[in-house]
Short mmCIF file of C-alpha atoms and ligand atoms in Angstrom, two decimals:
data_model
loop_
_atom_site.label_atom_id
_atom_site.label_comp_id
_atom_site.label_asym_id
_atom_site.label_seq_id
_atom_site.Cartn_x
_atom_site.Cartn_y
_atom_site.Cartn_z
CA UNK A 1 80.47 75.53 -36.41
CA UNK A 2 80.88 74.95 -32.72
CA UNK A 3 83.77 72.46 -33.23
CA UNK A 4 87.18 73.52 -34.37
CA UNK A 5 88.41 72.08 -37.72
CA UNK A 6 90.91 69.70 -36.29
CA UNK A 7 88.33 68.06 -33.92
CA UNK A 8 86.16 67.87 -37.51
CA UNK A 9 89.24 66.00 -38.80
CA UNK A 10 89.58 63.65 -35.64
CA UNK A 11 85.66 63.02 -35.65
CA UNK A 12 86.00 62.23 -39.09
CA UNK A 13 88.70 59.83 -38.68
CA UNK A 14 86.75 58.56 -36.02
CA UNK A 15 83.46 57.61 -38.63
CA UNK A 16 84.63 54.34 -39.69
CA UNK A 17 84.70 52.63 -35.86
CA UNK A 18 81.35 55.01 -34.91
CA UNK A 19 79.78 53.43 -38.21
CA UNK A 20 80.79 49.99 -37.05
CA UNK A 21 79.68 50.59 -34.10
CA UNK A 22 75.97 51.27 -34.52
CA UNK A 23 75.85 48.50 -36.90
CA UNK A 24 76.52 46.07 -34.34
CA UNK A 25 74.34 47.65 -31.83
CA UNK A 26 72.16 44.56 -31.56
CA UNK A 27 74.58 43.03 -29.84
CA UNK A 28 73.96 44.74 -26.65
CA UNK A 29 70.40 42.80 -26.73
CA UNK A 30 70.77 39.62 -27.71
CA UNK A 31 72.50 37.54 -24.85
CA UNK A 32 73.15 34.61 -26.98
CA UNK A 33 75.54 36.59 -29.67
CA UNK A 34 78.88 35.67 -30.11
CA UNK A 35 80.96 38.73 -30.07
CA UNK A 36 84.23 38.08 -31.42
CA UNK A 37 85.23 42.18 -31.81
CA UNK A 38 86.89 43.96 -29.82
CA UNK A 39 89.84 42.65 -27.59
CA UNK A 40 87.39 42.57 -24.74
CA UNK A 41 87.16 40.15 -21.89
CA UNK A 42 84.68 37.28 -22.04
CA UNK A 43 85.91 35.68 -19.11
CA UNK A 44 85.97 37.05 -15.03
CA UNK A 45 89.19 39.35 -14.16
CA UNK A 46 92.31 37.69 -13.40
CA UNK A 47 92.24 36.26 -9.78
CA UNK A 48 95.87 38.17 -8.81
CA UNK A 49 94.44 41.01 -10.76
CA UNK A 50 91.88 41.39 -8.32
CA UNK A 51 93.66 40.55 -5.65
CA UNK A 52 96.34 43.44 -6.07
CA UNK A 53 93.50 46.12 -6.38
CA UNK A 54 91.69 44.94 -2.94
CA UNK A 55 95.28 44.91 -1.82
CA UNK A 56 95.88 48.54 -2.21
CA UNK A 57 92.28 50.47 -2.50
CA UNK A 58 92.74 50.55 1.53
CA UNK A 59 94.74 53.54 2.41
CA UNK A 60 97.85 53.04 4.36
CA UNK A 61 98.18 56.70 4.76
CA UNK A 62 96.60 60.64 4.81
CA UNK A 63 97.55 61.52 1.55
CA UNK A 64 97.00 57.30 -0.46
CA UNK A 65 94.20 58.91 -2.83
CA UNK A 66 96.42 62.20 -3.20
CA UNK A 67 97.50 63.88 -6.10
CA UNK A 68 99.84 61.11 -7.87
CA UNK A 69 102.41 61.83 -11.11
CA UNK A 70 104.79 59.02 -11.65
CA UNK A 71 104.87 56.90 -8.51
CA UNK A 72 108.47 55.56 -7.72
CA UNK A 73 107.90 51.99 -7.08
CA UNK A 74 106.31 51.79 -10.10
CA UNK A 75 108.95 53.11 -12.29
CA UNK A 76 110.79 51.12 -10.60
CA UNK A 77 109.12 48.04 -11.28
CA UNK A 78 108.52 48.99 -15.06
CA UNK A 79 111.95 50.06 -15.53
CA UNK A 80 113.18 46.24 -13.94
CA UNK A 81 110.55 44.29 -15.78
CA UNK A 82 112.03 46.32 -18.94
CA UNK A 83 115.63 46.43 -18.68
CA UNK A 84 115.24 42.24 -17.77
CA UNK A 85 113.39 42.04 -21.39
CA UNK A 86 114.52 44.06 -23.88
CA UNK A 87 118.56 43.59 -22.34
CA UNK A 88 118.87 47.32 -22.33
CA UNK A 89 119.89 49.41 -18.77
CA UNK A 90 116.19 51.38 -18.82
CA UNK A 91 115.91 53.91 -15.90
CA UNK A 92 113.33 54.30 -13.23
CA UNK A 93 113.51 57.84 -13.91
CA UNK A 94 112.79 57.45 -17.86
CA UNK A 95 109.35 55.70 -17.27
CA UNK A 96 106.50 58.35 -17.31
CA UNK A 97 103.57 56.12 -15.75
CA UNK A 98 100.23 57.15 -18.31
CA UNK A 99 96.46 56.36 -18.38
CA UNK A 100 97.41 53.26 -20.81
CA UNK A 101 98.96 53.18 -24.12
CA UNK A 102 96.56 55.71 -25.51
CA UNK A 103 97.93 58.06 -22.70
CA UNK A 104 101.40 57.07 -23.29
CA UNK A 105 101.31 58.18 -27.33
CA UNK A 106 99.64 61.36 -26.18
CA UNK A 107 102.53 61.99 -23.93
CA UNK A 108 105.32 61.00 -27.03
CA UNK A 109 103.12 63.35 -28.87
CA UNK A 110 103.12 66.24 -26.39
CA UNK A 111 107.02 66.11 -25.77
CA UNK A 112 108.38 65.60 -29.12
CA UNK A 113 105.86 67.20 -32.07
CA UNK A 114 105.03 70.84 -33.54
CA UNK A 115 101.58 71.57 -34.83
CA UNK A 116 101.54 70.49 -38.74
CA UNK A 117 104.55 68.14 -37.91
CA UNK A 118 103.83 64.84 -39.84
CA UNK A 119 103.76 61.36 -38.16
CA UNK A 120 104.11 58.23 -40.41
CA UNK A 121 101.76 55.33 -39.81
CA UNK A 122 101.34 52.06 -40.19
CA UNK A 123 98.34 50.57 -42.88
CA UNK A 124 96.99 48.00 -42.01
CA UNK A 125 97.19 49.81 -38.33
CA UNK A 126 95.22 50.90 -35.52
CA UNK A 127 92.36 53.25 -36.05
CA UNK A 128 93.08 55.05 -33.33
CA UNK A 129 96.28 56.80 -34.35
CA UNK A 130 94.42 58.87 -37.19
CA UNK A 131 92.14 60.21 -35.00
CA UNK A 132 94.61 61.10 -31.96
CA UNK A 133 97.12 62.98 -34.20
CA UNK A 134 94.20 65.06 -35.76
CA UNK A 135 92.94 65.90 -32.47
CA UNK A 136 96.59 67.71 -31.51
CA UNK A 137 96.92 69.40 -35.02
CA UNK A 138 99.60 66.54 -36.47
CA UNK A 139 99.26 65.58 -39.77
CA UNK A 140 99.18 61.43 -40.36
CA UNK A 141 101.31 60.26 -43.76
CA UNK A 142 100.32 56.46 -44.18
CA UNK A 143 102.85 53.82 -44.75
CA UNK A 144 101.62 50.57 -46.17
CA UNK A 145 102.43 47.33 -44.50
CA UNK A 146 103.92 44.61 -47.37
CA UNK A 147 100.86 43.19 -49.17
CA UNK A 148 99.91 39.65 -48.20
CA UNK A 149 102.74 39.54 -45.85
CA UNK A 150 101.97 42.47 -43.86
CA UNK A 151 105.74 42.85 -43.19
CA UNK A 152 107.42 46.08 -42.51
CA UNK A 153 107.86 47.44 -45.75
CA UNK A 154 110.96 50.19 -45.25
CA UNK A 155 110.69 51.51 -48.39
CA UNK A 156 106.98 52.52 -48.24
CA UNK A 157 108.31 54.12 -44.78
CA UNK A 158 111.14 56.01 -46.71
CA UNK A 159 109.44 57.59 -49.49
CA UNK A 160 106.29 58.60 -46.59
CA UNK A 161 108.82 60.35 -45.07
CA UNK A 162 109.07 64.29 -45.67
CA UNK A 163 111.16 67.73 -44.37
CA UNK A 164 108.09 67.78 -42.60
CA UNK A 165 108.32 63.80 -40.85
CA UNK A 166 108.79 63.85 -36.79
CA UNK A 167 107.65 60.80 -36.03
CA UNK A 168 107.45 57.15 -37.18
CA UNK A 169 104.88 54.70 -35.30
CA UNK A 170 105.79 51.60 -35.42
CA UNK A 171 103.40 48.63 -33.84
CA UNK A 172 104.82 45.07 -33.05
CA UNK A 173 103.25 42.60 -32.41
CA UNK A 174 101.02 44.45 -34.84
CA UNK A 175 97.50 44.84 -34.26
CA UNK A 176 95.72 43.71 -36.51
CA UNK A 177 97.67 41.09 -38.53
CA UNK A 178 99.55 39.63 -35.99
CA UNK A 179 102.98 39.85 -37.10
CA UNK A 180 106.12 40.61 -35.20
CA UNK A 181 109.08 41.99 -36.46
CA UNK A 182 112.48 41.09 -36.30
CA UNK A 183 115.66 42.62 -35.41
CA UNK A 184 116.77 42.47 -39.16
CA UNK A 185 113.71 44.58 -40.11
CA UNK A 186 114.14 47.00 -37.57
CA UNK A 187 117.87 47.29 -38.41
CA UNK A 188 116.92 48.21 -41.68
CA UNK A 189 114.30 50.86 -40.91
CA UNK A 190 117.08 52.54 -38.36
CA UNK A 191 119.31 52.88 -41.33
CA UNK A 192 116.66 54.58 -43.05
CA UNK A 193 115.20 56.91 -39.96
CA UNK A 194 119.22 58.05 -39.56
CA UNK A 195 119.78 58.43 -43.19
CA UNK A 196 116.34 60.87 -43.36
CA UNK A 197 117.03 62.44 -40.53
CA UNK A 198 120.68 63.21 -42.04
CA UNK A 199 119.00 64.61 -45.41
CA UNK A 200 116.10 66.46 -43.78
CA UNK A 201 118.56 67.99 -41.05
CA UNK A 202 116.07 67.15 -38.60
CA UNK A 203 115.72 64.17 -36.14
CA UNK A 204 113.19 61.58 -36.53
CA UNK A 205 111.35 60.10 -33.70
CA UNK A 206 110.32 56.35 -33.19
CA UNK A 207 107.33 55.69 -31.21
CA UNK A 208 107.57 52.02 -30.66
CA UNK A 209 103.78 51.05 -29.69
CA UNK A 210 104.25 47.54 -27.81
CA UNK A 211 101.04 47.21 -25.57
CA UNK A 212 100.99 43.60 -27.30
CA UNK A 213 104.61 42.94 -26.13
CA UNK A 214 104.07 39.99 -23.87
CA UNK A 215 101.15 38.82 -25.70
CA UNK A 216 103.05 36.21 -27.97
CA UNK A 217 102.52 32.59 -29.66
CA UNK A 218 105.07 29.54 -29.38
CA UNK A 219 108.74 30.66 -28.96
CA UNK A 220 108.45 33.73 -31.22
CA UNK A 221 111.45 35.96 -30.07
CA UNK A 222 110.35 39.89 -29.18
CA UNK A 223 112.80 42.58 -30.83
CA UNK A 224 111.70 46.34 -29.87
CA UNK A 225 113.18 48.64 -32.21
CA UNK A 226 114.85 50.64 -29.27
CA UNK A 227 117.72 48.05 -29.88
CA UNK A 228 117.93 49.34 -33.15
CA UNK A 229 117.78 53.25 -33.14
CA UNK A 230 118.41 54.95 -30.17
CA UNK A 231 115.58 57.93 -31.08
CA UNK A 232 112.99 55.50 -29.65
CA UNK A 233 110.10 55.96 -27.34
CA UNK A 234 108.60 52.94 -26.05
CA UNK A 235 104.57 52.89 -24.79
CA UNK A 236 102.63 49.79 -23.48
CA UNK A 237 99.83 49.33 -21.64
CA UNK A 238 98.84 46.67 -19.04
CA UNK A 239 94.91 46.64 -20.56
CA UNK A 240 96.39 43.59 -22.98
CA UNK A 241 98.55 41.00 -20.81
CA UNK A 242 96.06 41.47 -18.16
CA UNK A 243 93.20 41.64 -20.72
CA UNK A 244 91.56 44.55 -18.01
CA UNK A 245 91.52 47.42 -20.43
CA UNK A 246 89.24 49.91 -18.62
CA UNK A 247 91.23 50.27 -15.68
CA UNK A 248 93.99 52.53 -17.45
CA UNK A 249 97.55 51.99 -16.54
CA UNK A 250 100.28 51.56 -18.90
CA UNK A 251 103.67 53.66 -19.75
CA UNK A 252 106.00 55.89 -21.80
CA UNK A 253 109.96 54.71 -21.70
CA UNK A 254 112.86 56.30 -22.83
CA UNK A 255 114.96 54.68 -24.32
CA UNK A 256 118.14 54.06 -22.78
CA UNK A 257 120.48 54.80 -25.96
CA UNK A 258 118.71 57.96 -26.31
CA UNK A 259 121.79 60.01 -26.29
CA UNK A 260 122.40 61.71 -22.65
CA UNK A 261 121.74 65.53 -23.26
CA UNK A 262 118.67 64.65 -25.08
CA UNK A 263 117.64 62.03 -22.81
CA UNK A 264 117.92 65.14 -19.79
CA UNK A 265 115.83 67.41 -21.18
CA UNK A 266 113.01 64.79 -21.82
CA UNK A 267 113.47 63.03 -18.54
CA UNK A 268 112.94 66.72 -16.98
CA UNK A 269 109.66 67.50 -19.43
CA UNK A 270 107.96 64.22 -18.38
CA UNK A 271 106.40 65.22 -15.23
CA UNK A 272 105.12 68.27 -17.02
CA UNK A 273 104.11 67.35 -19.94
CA UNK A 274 101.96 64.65 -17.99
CA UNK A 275 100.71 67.58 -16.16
CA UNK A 276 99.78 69.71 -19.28
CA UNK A 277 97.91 67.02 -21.14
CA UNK A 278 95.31 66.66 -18.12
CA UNK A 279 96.67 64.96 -15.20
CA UNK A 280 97.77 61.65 -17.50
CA UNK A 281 99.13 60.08 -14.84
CA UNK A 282 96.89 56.79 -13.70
CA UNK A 283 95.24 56.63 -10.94
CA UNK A 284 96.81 56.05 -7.43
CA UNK A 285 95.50 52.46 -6.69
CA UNK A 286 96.38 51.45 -10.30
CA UNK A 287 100.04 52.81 -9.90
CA UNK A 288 100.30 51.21 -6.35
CA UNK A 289 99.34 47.38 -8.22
CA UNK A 290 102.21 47.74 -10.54
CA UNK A 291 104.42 45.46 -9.21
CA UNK A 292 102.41 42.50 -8.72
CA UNK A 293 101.10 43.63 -12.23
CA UNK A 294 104.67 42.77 -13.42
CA UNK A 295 104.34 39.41 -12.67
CA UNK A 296 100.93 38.40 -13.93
CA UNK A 297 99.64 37.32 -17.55
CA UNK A 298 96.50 36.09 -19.07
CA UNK A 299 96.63 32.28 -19.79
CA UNK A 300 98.98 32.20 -23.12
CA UNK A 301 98.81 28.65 -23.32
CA UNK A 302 94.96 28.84 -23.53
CA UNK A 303 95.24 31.57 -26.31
CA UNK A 304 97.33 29.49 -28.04
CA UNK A 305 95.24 26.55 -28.54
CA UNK A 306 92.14 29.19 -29.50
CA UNK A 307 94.68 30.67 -32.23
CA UNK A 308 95.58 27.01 -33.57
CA UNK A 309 91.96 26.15 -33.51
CA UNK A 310 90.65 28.42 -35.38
CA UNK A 311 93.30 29.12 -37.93
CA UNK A 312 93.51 25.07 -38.10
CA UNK A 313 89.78 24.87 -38.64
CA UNK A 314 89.60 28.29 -41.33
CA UNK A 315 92.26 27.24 -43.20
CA UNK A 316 91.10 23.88 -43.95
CA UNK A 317 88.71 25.74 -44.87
CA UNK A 318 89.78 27.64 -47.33
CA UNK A 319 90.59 30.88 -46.00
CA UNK A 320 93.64 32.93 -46.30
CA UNK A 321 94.48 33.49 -42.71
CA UNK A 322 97.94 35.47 -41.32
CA UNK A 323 99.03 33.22 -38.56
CA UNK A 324 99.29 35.32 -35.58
CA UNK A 325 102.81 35.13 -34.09
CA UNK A 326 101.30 37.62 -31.08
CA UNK A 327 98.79 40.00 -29.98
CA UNK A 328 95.37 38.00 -29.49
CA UNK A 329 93.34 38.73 -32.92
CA UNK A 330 93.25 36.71 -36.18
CA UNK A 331 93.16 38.63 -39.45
CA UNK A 332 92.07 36.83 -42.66
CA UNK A 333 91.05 38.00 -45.99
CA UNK A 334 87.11 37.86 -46.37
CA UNK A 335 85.77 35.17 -48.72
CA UNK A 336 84.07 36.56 -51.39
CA UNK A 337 86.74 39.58 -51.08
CA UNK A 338 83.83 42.22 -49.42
CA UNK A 339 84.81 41.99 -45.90
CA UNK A 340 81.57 44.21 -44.93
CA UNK A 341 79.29 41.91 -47.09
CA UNK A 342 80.98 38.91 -44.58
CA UNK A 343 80.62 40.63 -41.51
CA UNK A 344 77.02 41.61 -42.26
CA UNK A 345 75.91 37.78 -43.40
CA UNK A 346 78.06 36.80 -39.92
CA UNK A 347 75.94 39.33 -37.69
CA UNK A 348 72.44 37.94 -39.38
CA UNK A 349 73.48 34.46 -37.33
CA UNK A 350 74.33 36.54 -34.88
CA UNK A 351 78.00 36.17 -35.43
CA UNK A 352 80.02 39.37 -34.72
CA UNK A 353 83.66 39.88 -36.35
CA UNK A 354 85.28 42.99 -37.42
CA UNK A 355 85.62 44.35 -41.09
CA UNK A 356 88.93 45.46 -42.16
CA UNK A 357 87.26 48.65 -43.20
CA UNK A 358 88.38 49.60 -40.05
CA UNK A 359 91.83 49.34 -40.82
CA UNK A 360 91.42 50.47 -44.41
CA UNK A 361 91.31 46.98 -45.89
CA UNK A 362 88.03 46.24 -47.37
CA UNK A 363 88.48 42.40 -48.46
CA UNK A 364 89.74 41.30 -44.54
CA UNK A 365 88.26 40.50 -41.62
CA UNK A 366 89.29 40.56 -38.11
CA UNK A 367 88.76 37.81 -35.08
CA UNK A 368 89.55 38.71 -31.32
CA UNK A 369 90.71 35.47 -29.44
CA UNK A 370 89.53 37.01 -25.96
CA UNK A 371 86.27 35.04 -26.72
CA UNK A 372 86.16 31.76 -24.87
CA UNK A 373 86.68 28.50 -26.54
CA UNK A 374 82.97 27.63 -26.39
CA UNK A 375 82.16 30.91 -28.35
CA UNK A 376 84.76 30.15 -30.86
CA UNK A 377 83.25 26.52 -31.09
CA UNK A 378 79.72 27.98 -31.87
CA UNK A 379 80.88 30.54 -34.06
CA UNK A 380 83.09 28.17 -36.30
CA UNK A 381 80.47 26.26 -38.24
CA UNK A 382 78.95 29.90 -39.17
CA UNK A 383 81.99 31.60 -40.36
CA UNK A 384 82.69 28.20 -42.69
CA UNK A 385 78.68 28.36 -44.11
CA UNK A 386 79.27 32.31 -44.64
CA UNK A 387 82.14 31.53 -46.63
CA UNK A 388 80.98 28.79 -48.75
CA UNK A 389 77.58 31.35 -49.53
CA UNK A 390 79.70 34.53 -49.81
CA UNK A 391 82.28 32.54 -52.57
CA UNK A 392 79.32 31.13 -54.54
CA UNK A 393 77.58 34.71 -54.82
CA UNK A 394 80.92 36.42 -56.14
CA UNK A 395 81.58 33.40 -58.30
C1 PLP B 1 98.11 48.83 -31.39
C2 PLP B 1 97.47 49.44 -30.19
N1 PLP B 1 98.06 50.49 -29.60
C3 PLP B 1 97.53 51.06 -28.51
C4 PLP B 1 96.34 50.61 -27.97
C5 PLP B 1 95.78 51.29 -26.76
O1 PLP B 1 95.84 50.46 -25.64
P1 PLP B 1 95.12 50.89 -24.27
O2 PLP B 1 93.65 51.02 -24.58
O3 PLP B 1 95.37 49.75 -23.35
O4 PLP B 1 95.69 52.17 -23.86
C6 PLP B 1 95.68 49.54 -28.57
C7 PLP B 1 94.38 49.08 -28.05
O5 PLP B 1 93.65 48.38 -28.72
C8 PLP B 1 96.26 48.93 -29.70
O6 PLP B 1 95.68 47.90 -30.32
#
């Protein structure tokens, strides 16, 4: 075999979104589907979005397109926009700037694991961190999410936990259910993380994934768990709040409370580390846009009234929807209870959701709100004759 064994593992993990993938190939030729997938835009690019890039793709000087690692204005920015929302004193010099959240994990990754190490992981979660920690020889222990709920469930995170445990992801607001977690529940896990880490005689990591941070419904109050336990590492992205996710750009913090001497010696490794895992840092222009990037958001108000119309409309319904208190997807349970049976009948109208197969949960389904309001309109009276067909056949 030309491929090493942990790229077999990563591939592998990999099969489910590859397998959705060509199934919804049709999509690509039919101009009148309704693609409500991936957390894609549907919509042009943010005007000020734009309007920083044009702003800074002309170079001011000799070296503007040179090398870049973490550009100071832009930790600065990060580490202002930060400190101002979580109420915690974050550093410019703790921000690692990274190709976008993907790029920040892979930095967490690089600094703080040992090959075979095992990370714990959220289920329902995002397919994506099975297949990055196989592809740097970590070993993923799931966690379950509460059933129905899909609340932090600390004691599924306590037994997952092993001599072997380095990490803990955590994801809020979670993709793909929706929920945010509170300061209570976060309390609660640190008790456990510092009690394991106690037993095990070994420190456990948070990675505190919160590209969804500013991507939230009504009042609903953010809590990062960096608050909570000071072995936290923060990462976000800017692909969400600025719905742009091809042009990378997003970060790793430190956290703050990370004690000093620790806090050093992974302040000094960032550069590095960015170094040694390819040139992660983004690219020059990106970095350059961060501070008007600060200030920008997608329209929240007009997510809000696509959220309220279609969990309005699916729960009268009849479906079992979580309502989403952030991120911008909807995640239901599939009538009839097979969520690929759904999807497929959906796609035959040309109607494109996501199966929860994709986050190990056969009987749900998953709804991205970056469609417009028109798709969501069109694509309504489908998903309600789907369901009424699906519940009669398993009847
Ligand atoms: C929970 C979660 N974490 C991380 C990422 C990666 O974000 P980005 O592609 O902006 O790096 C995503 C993207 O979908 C996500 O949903």
């Amino acid at each position: 075999m030309a491929i090493s064994a942990r790229a077999t593992q990563a591939k592998g993990a990999v099969d489910v979104v590859t397998t959705f993938l060509a199934r919804i190939r049709a999509l690509a030729d039919d101009p009148d589907a309704l693609d409500l997938t991936f957390g894609n835009p549907h919509e042009m690019a943010l005007p000020g979005f734009t309007a920083a890039l044009r702003a800074h793709v002309e170079p001011r000087s000799a070296d503007w397109f040179g090398y870049k690692a973490s550009e100071r204005p832009a930790q600065e920015a990060v580490a202002a926009g930060l400190s101002a929302e979580l109420g915690l004193p974050f550093e410019p010099e703790d921000i690692a700037m990274t190709q976008g959240a993907f790029g920040a994990i892979s930095l967490a990754l690089a600094l703080l694991t040992d090959a075979a190490d095992e990370v714990v992981i959220p289920v329902p979660g995002w397919f994506c961190y099975e297949p990055m920690l196989h592809a740097v020889n970590l070993v993923p222990v799931r966690a379950p999410l509460e059933p129905v709920s899909f609340d932090l469930d600390v004691d599924a995170i306590a037994r997952a936990i092993t001599r072997r445990t380095r990490i803990v992801i955590v994801n809020s607001p979670a993709n793909p259910t929706g929920r945010v977690y509170s300061k209570q529940e976060w309390e609660s896990l640190a008790a456990v993380l510092e009690e394991a880490s106690r037993t095990h005689g070994r420190r456990i990591w948070l990675i505190s994934d919160e590209p969804y941070r500013r991507v939230l419904f009504d009042d609903v109050e953010f809590a990062s768990p960096a608050a909570s336990y000071p072995w936290t590492v923060i990462d976000y992205s800017y692909g969400k709040v600025l719905l742009a996710p091809g042009q990378r750009l997003g970060y790793l913090a430190l956290s703050p409370l990370i004690p000093t001497h620790e806090r050093e010696e992974l302040r000094d490794a960032l550069m590095p580390l960015g170094l040694a895992i390819g040139w992660g840092f983004p690219d020059a222009v990106m970095q350059y846009s961060v501070p008007e990037f600060e200030t920008l958001t997608i329209d929240l108000a007009e997510l809000t009234r696509k959220r309220d119309r279609l969990y309005a409309a699916l729960t009268d319904a009849g479906f079992e929807i979580t309502r989403p208190e952030g991120t911008f997807y909807l995640w239901g349970r599939a009538p009839g209870g097979d969520a690929i049976a759904f999807c497929d009948a959906l796609a035959e109208r040309g109607v494109y959701v996501m199966p929860g197969t994709l986050f190990d949960q056969p009987q749900h389904f998953r709804i991205s709100l970056t469609a417009t309001m028109e798709m969501i309109e069109a694509a309504l009276p489908h998903l309600v004759e789907v369901a009424t067909a699906s519940r009669g056949a398993a009847a």
